[in-house]
Amino acid sequence: MKQRIQLDELLAESRMPRSRRLALFAFVCLGVLDSLARGVIDSHGAVRLFFHADNGLFVRRQLRSKAADRIMSHGVQLSDLVDVLPPDKARRETAKEIEAMRDLCWKLLESKRLVA
């Protein structure tokens, strides 16, 4: 995928409740993480596609969720792991980061289900 996912375009609907925007964020993020885990995209591609600065700022300013902010923080670091660690260690650490981000996404979805 050549074009970046722009959360401000995808989730900026002003009438959409914040809880729904957070749920959509979590679903999109889970798709990106699954693509990364399956090798459809690599760590650098995931950062270019989704975990880029524009989306990080949108999450911080508009979604205002500690869990979503943590997901973006973990995601931004994915390409750094590949750049600085030996390949085997980078794969293990990337897998751990993906799992941590998945857990945060599921927690977001569960908390929104309880509220809804």
JSON list of C-alpha atoms in Angstrom, two decimals:
[
{"chain": "A", "resi": 1, "resn": "MET", "atom": "CA", "xyz": [0.00, 0.00, 0.00]},
{"chain": "A", "resi": 2, "resn": "LYS", "atom": "CA", "xyz": [1.58, 3.23, -1.14]},
{"chain": "A", "resi": 3, "resn": "GLN", "atom": "CA", "xyz": [-0.73, 5.78, 0.47]},
{"chain": "A", "resi": 4, "resn": "ARG", "atom": "CA", "xyz": [-0.68, 6.54, 4.15]},
{"chain": "A", "resi": 5, "resn": "ILE", "atom": "CA", "xyz": [-3.69, 6.03, 6.36]},
{"chain": "A", "resi": 6, "resn": "GLN", "atom": "CA", "xyz": [-4.64, 9.48, 7.62]},
{"chain": "A", "resi": 7, "resn": "LEU", "atom": "CA", "xyz": [-6.63, 9.19, 10.82]},
{"chain": "A", "resi": 8, "resn": "ASP", "atom": "CA", "xyz": [-7.70, 12.83, 10.63]},
{"chain": "A", "resi": 9, "resn": "GLU", "atom": "CA", "xyz": [-9.48, 12.07, 7.34]},
{"chain": "A", "resi": 10, "resn": "LEU", "atom": "CA", "xyz": [-10.84, 8.72, 8.49]},
{"chain": "A", "resi": 11, "resn": "LEU", "atom": "CA", "xyz": [-12.03, 9.71, 11.96]},
{"chain": "A", "resi": 12, "resn": "ALA", "atom": "CA", "xyz": [-12.58, 13.45, 11.83]},
{"chain": "A", "resi": 13, "resn": "GLU", "atom": "CA", "xyz": [-16.36, 13.18, 11.54]},
{"chain": "A", "resi": 14, "resn": "SER", "atom": "CA", "xyz": [-17.44, 15.72, 14.14]},
{"chain": "A", "resi": 15, "resn": "ARG", "atom": "CA", "xyz": [-20.78, 14.03, 14.87]},
{"chain": "A", "resi": 16, "resn": "MET", "atom": "CA", "xyz": [-19.13, 10.70, 15.59]},
{"chain": "A", "resi": 17, "resn": "PRO", "atom": "CA", "xyz": [-18.81, 10.10, 19.34]},
{"chain": "A", "resi": 18, "resn": "ARG", "atom": "CA", "xyz": [-15.28, 9.81, 20.69]},
{"chain": "A", "resi": 19, "resn": "SER", "atom": "CA", "xyz": [-15.97, 6.23, 21.82]},
{"chain": "A", "resi": 20, "resn": "ARG", "atom": "CA", "xyz": [-16.83, 5.23, 18.26]},
{"chain": "A", "resi": 21, "resn": "ARG", "atom": "CA", "xyz": [-13.72, 6.95, 16.89]},
{"chain": "A", "resi": 22, "resn": "LEU", "atom": "CA", "xyz": [-11.60, 5.04, 19.42]},
{"chain": "A", "resi": 23, "resn": "ALA", "atom": "CA", "xyz": [-13.23, 1.76, 18.42]},
{"chain": "A", "resi": 24, "resn": "LEU", "atom": "CA", "xyz": [-12.59, 2.44, 14.73]},
{"chain": "A", "resi": 25, "resn": "PHE", "atom": "CA", "xyz": [-9.00, 3.39, 15.55]},
{"chain": "A", "resi": 26, "resn": "ALA", "atom": "CA", "xyz": [-8.56, 0.05, 17.35]},
{"chain": "A", "resi": 27, "resn": "PHE", "atom": "CA", "xyz": [-10.03, -1.95, 14.45]},
{"chain": "A", "resi": 28, "resn": "VAL", "atom": "CA", "xyz": [-7.83, -0.21, 11.87]},
{"chain": "A", "resi": 29, "resn": "CYS", "atom": "CA", "xyz": [-4.80, -0.66, 14.09]},
{"chain": "A", "resi": 30, "resn": "LEU", "atom": "CA", "xyz": [-5.53, -4.38, 14.52]},
{"chain": "A", "resi": 31, "resn": "GLY", "atom": "CA", "xyz": [-5.60, -4.71, 10.73]},
{"chain": "A", "resi": 32, "resn": "VAL", "atom": "CA", "xyz": [-2.23, -2.99, 10.40]},
{"chain": "A", "resi": 33, "resn": "LEU", "atom": "CA", "xyz": [-0.77, -5.17, 13.16]},
{"chain": "A", "resi": 34, "resn": "ASP", "atom": "CA", "xyz": [-2.10, -8.34, 11.52]},
{"chain": "A", "resi": 35, "resn": "SER", "atom": "CA", "xyz": [-0.56, -7.28, 8.21]},
{"chain": "A", "resi": 36, "resn": "LEU", "atom": "CA", "xyz": [2.72, -6.69, 9.98]},
{"chain": "A", "resi": 37, "resn": "ALA", "atom": "CA", "xyz": [2.62, -10.01, 11.83]},
{"chain": "A", "resi": 38, "resn": "ARG", "atom": "CA", "xyz": [1.85, -11.90, 8.59]},
{"chain": "A", "resi": 39, "resn": "GLY", "atom": "CA", "xyz": [4.65, -10.19, 6.67]},
{"chain": "A", "resi": 40, "resn": "VAL", "atom": "CA", "xyz": [2.37, -8.28, 4.30]},
{"chain": "A", "resi": 41, "resn": "ILE", "atom": "CA", "xyz": [4.16, -5.11, 5.40]},
{"chain": "A", "resi": 42, "resn": "ASP", "atom": "CA", "xyz": [7.43, -4.69, 7.27]},
{"chain": "A", "resi": 43, "resn": "SER", "atom": "CA", "xyz": [8.20, -2.47, 10.25]},
{"chain": "A", "resi": 44, "resn": "HIS", "atom": "CA", "xyz": [9.25, 0.47, 8.10]},
{"chain": "A", "resi": 45, "resn": "GLY", "atom": "CA", "xyz": [6.10, 0.08, 6.02]},
{"chain": "A", "resi": 46, "resn": "ALA", "atom": "CA", "xyz": [3.92, 0.03, 9.14]},
{"chain": "A", "resi": 47, "resn": "VAL", "atom": "CA", "xyz": [5.45, 3.30, 10.30]},
{"chain": "A", "resi": 48, "resn": "ARG", "atom": "CA", "xyz": [5.00, 4.89, 6.88]},
{"chain": "A", "resi": 49, "resn": "LEU", "atom": "CA", "xyz": [1.46, 3.55, 6.52]},
{"chain": "A", "resi": 50, "resn": "PHE", "atom": "CA", "xyz": [-0.01, 4.12, 9.97]},
{"chain": "A", "resi": 51, "resn": "PHE", "atom": "CA", "xyz": [2.35, 4.87, 12.86]},
{"chain": "A", "resi": 52, "resn": "HIS", "atom": "CA", "xyz": [3.56, 8.18, 11.43]},
{"chain": "A", "resi": 53, "resn": "ALA", "atom": "CA", "xyz": [3.76, 11.55, 13.19]},
{"chain": "A", "resi": 54, "resn": "ASP", "atom": "CA", "xyz": [0.52, 12.97, 11.75]},
{"chain": "A", "resi": 55, "resn": "ASN", "atom": "CA", "xyz": [-1.49, 10.07, 13.16]},
{"chain": "A", "resi": 56, "resn": "GLY", "atom": "CA", "xyz": [0.36, 10.27, 16.46]},
{"chain": "A", "resi": 57, "resn": "LEU", "atom": "CA", "xyz": [-0.60, 13.93, 16.81]},
{"chain": "A", "resi": 58, "resn": "PHE", "atom": "CA", "xyz": [-4.20, 13.19, 15.85]},
{"chain": "A", "resi": 59, "resn": "VAL", "atom": "CA", "xyz": [-4.43, 10.46, 18.48]},
{"chain": "A", "resi": 60, "resn": "ARG", "atom": "CA", "xyz": [-2.95, 12.68, 21.15]},
{"chain": "A", "resi": 61, "resn": "ARG", "atom": "CA", "xyz": [-5.01, 15.78, 20.33]},
{"chain": "A", "resi": 62, "resn": "GLN", "atom": "CA", "xyz": [-8.32, 14.34, 19.16]},
{"chain": "A", "resi": 63, "resn": "LEU", "atom": "CA", "xyz": [-8.76, 10.86, 20.64]},
{"chain": "A", "resi": 64, "resn": "ARG", "atom": "CA", "xyz": [-7.17, 11.76, 23.98]},
{"chain": "A", "resi": 65, "resn": "SER", "atom": "CA", "xyz": [-6.78, 8.17, 25.11]},
{"chain": "A", "resi": 66, "resn": "LYS", "atom": "CA", "xyz": [-3.77, 6.92, 27.05]},
{"chain": "A", "resi": 67, "resn": "ALA", "atom": "CA", "xyz": [-4.14, 3.45, 25.53]},
{"chain": "A", "resi": 68, "resn": "ALA", "atom": "CA", "xyz": [-4.33, 4.80, 21.96]},
{"chain": "A", "resi": 69, "resn": "ASP", "atom": "CA", "xyz": [-1.36, 7.06, 22.64]},
{"chain": "A", "resi": 70, "resn": "ARG", "atom": "CA", "xyz": [0.62, 4.07, 23.96]},
{"chain": "A", "resi": 71, "resn": "ILE", "atom": "CA", "xyz": [-0.25, 2.08, 20.84]},
{"chain": "A", "resi": 72, "resn": "MET", "atom": "CA", "xyz": [1.10, 4.84, 18.64]},
{"chain": "A", "resi": 73, "resn": "SER", "atom": "CA", "xyz": [4.23, 5.18, 20.78]},
{"chain": "A", "resi": 74, "resn": "HIS", "atom": "CA", "xyz": [4.97, 1.46, 20.47]},
{"chain": "A", "resi": 75, "resn": "GLY", "atom": "CA", "xyz": [4.28, 1.60, 16.73]},
{"chain": "A", "resi": 76, "resn": "VAL", "atom": "CA", "xyz": [6.65, 4.46, 16.05]},
{"chain": "A", "resi": 77, "resn": "GLN", "atom": "CA", "xyz": [9.47, 2.42, 17.56]},
{"chain": "A", "resi": 78, "resn": "LEU", "atom": "CA", "xyz": [8.98, -0.65, 15.34]},
{"chain": "A", "resi": 79, "resn": "SER", "atom": "CA", "xyz": [11.37, 0.43, 12.61]},
{"chain": "A", "resi": 80, "resn": "ASP", "atom": "CA", "xyz": [14.00, 1.40, 15.20]},
{"chain": "A", "resi": 81, "resn": "LEU", "atom": "CA", "xyz": [14.02, -2.17, 16.52]},
{"chain": "A", "resi": 82, "resn": "VAL", "atom": "CA", "xyz": [14.86, -3.49, 13.07]},
{"chain": "A", "resi": 83, "resn": "ASP", "atom": "CA", "xyz": [17.53, -0.83, 12.55]},
{"chain": "A", "resi": 84, "resn": "VAL", "atom": "CA", "xyz": [19.45, -1.30, 15.80]},
{"chain": "A", "resi": 85, "resn": "LEU", "atom": "CA", "xyz": [19.03, -4.96, 16.81]},
{"chain": "A", "resi": 86, "resn": "PRO", "atom": "CA", "xyz": [20.41, -8.13, 15.24]},
{"chain": "A", "resi": 87, "resn": "PRO", "atom": "CA", "xyz": [17.78, -9.78, 13.00]},
{"chain": "A", "resi": 88, "resn": "ASP", "atom": "CA", "xyz": [16.75, -12.59, 15.39]},
{"chain": "A", "resi": 89, "resn": "LYS", "atom": "CA", "xyz": [16.43, -10.28, 18.37]},
{"chain": "A", "resi": 90, "resn": "ALA", "atom": "CA", "xyz": [14.59, -7.69, 16.23]},
{"chain": "A", "resi": 91, "resn": "ARG", "atom": "CA", "xyz": [12.02, -10.33, 15.19]},
{"chain": "A", "resi": 92, "resn": "ARG", "atom": "CA", "xyz": [11.42, -11.38, 18.79]},
{"chain": "A", "resi": 93, "resn": "GLU", "atom": "CA", "xyz": [11.14, -7.80, 20.04]},
{"chain": "A", "resi": 94, "resn": "THR", "atom": "CA", "xyz": [8.87, -6.83, 17.15]},
{"chain": "A", "resi": 95, "resn": "ALA", "atom": "CA", "xyz": [6.60, -9.79, 17.95]},
{"chain": "A", "resi": 96, "resn": "LYS", "atom": "CA", "xyz": [6.45, -8.65, 21.60]},
{"chain": "A", "resi": 97, "resn": "GLU", "atom": "CA", "xyz": [5.59, -5.09, 20.56]},
{"chain": "A", "resi": 98, "resn": "ILE", "atom": "CA", "xyz": [2.88, -6.31, 18.19]},
{"chain": "A", "resi": 99, "resn": "GLU", "atom": "CA", "xyz": [1.35, -8.41, 20.95]},
{"chain": "A", "resi": 100, "resn": "ALA", "atom": "CA", "xyz": [1.45, -5.49, 23.41]},
{"chain": "A", "resi": 101, "resn": "MET", "atom": "CA", "xyz": [-0.27, -3.23, 20.87]},
{"chain": "A", "resi": 102, "resn": "ARG", "atom": "CA", "xyz": [-2.90, -5.89, 20.11]},
{"chain": "A", "resi": 103, "resn": "ASP", "atom": "CA", "xyz": [-3.65, -6.21, 23.81]},
{"chain": "A", "resi": 104, "resn": "LEU", "atom": "CA", "xyz": [-4.11, -2.44, 24.08]},
{"chain": "A", "resi": 105, "resn": "CYS", "atom": "CA", "xyz": [-6.42, -2.44, 21.03]},
{"chain": "A", "resi": 106, "resn": "TRP", "atom": "CA", "xyz": [-8.56, -5.19, 22.56]},
{"chain": "A", "resi": 107, "resn": "LYS", "atom": "CA", "xyz": [-8.69, -3.35, 25.86]},
{"chain": "A", "resi": 108, "resn": "LEU", "atom": "CA", "xyz": [-9.88, -0.25, 24.02]},
{"chain": "A", "resi": 109, "resn": "LEU", "atom": "CA", "xyz": [-12.60, -2.26, 22.29]},
{"chain": "A", "resi": 110, "resn": "GLU", "atom": "CA", "xyz": [-13.69, -3.97, 25.50]},
{"chain": "A", "resi": 111, "resn": "SER", "atom": "CA", "xyz": [-13.89, -0.70, 27.40]},
{"chain": "A", "resi": 112, "resn": "LYS", "atom": "CA", "xyz": [-15.99, 0.87, 24.63]},
{"chain": "A", "resi": 113, "resn": "ARG", "atom": "CA", "xyz": [-18.32, -2.14, 24.61]},
{"chain": "A", "resi": 114, "resn": "LEU", "atom": "CA", "xyz": [-18.93, -1.83, 28.34]},
{"chain": "A", "resi": 115, "resn": "VAL", "atom": "CA", "xyz": [-19.71, 1.87, 27.97]},
{"chain": "A", "resi": 116, "resn": "ALA", "atom": "CA", "xyz": [-21.95, 1.48, 24.92]}
]
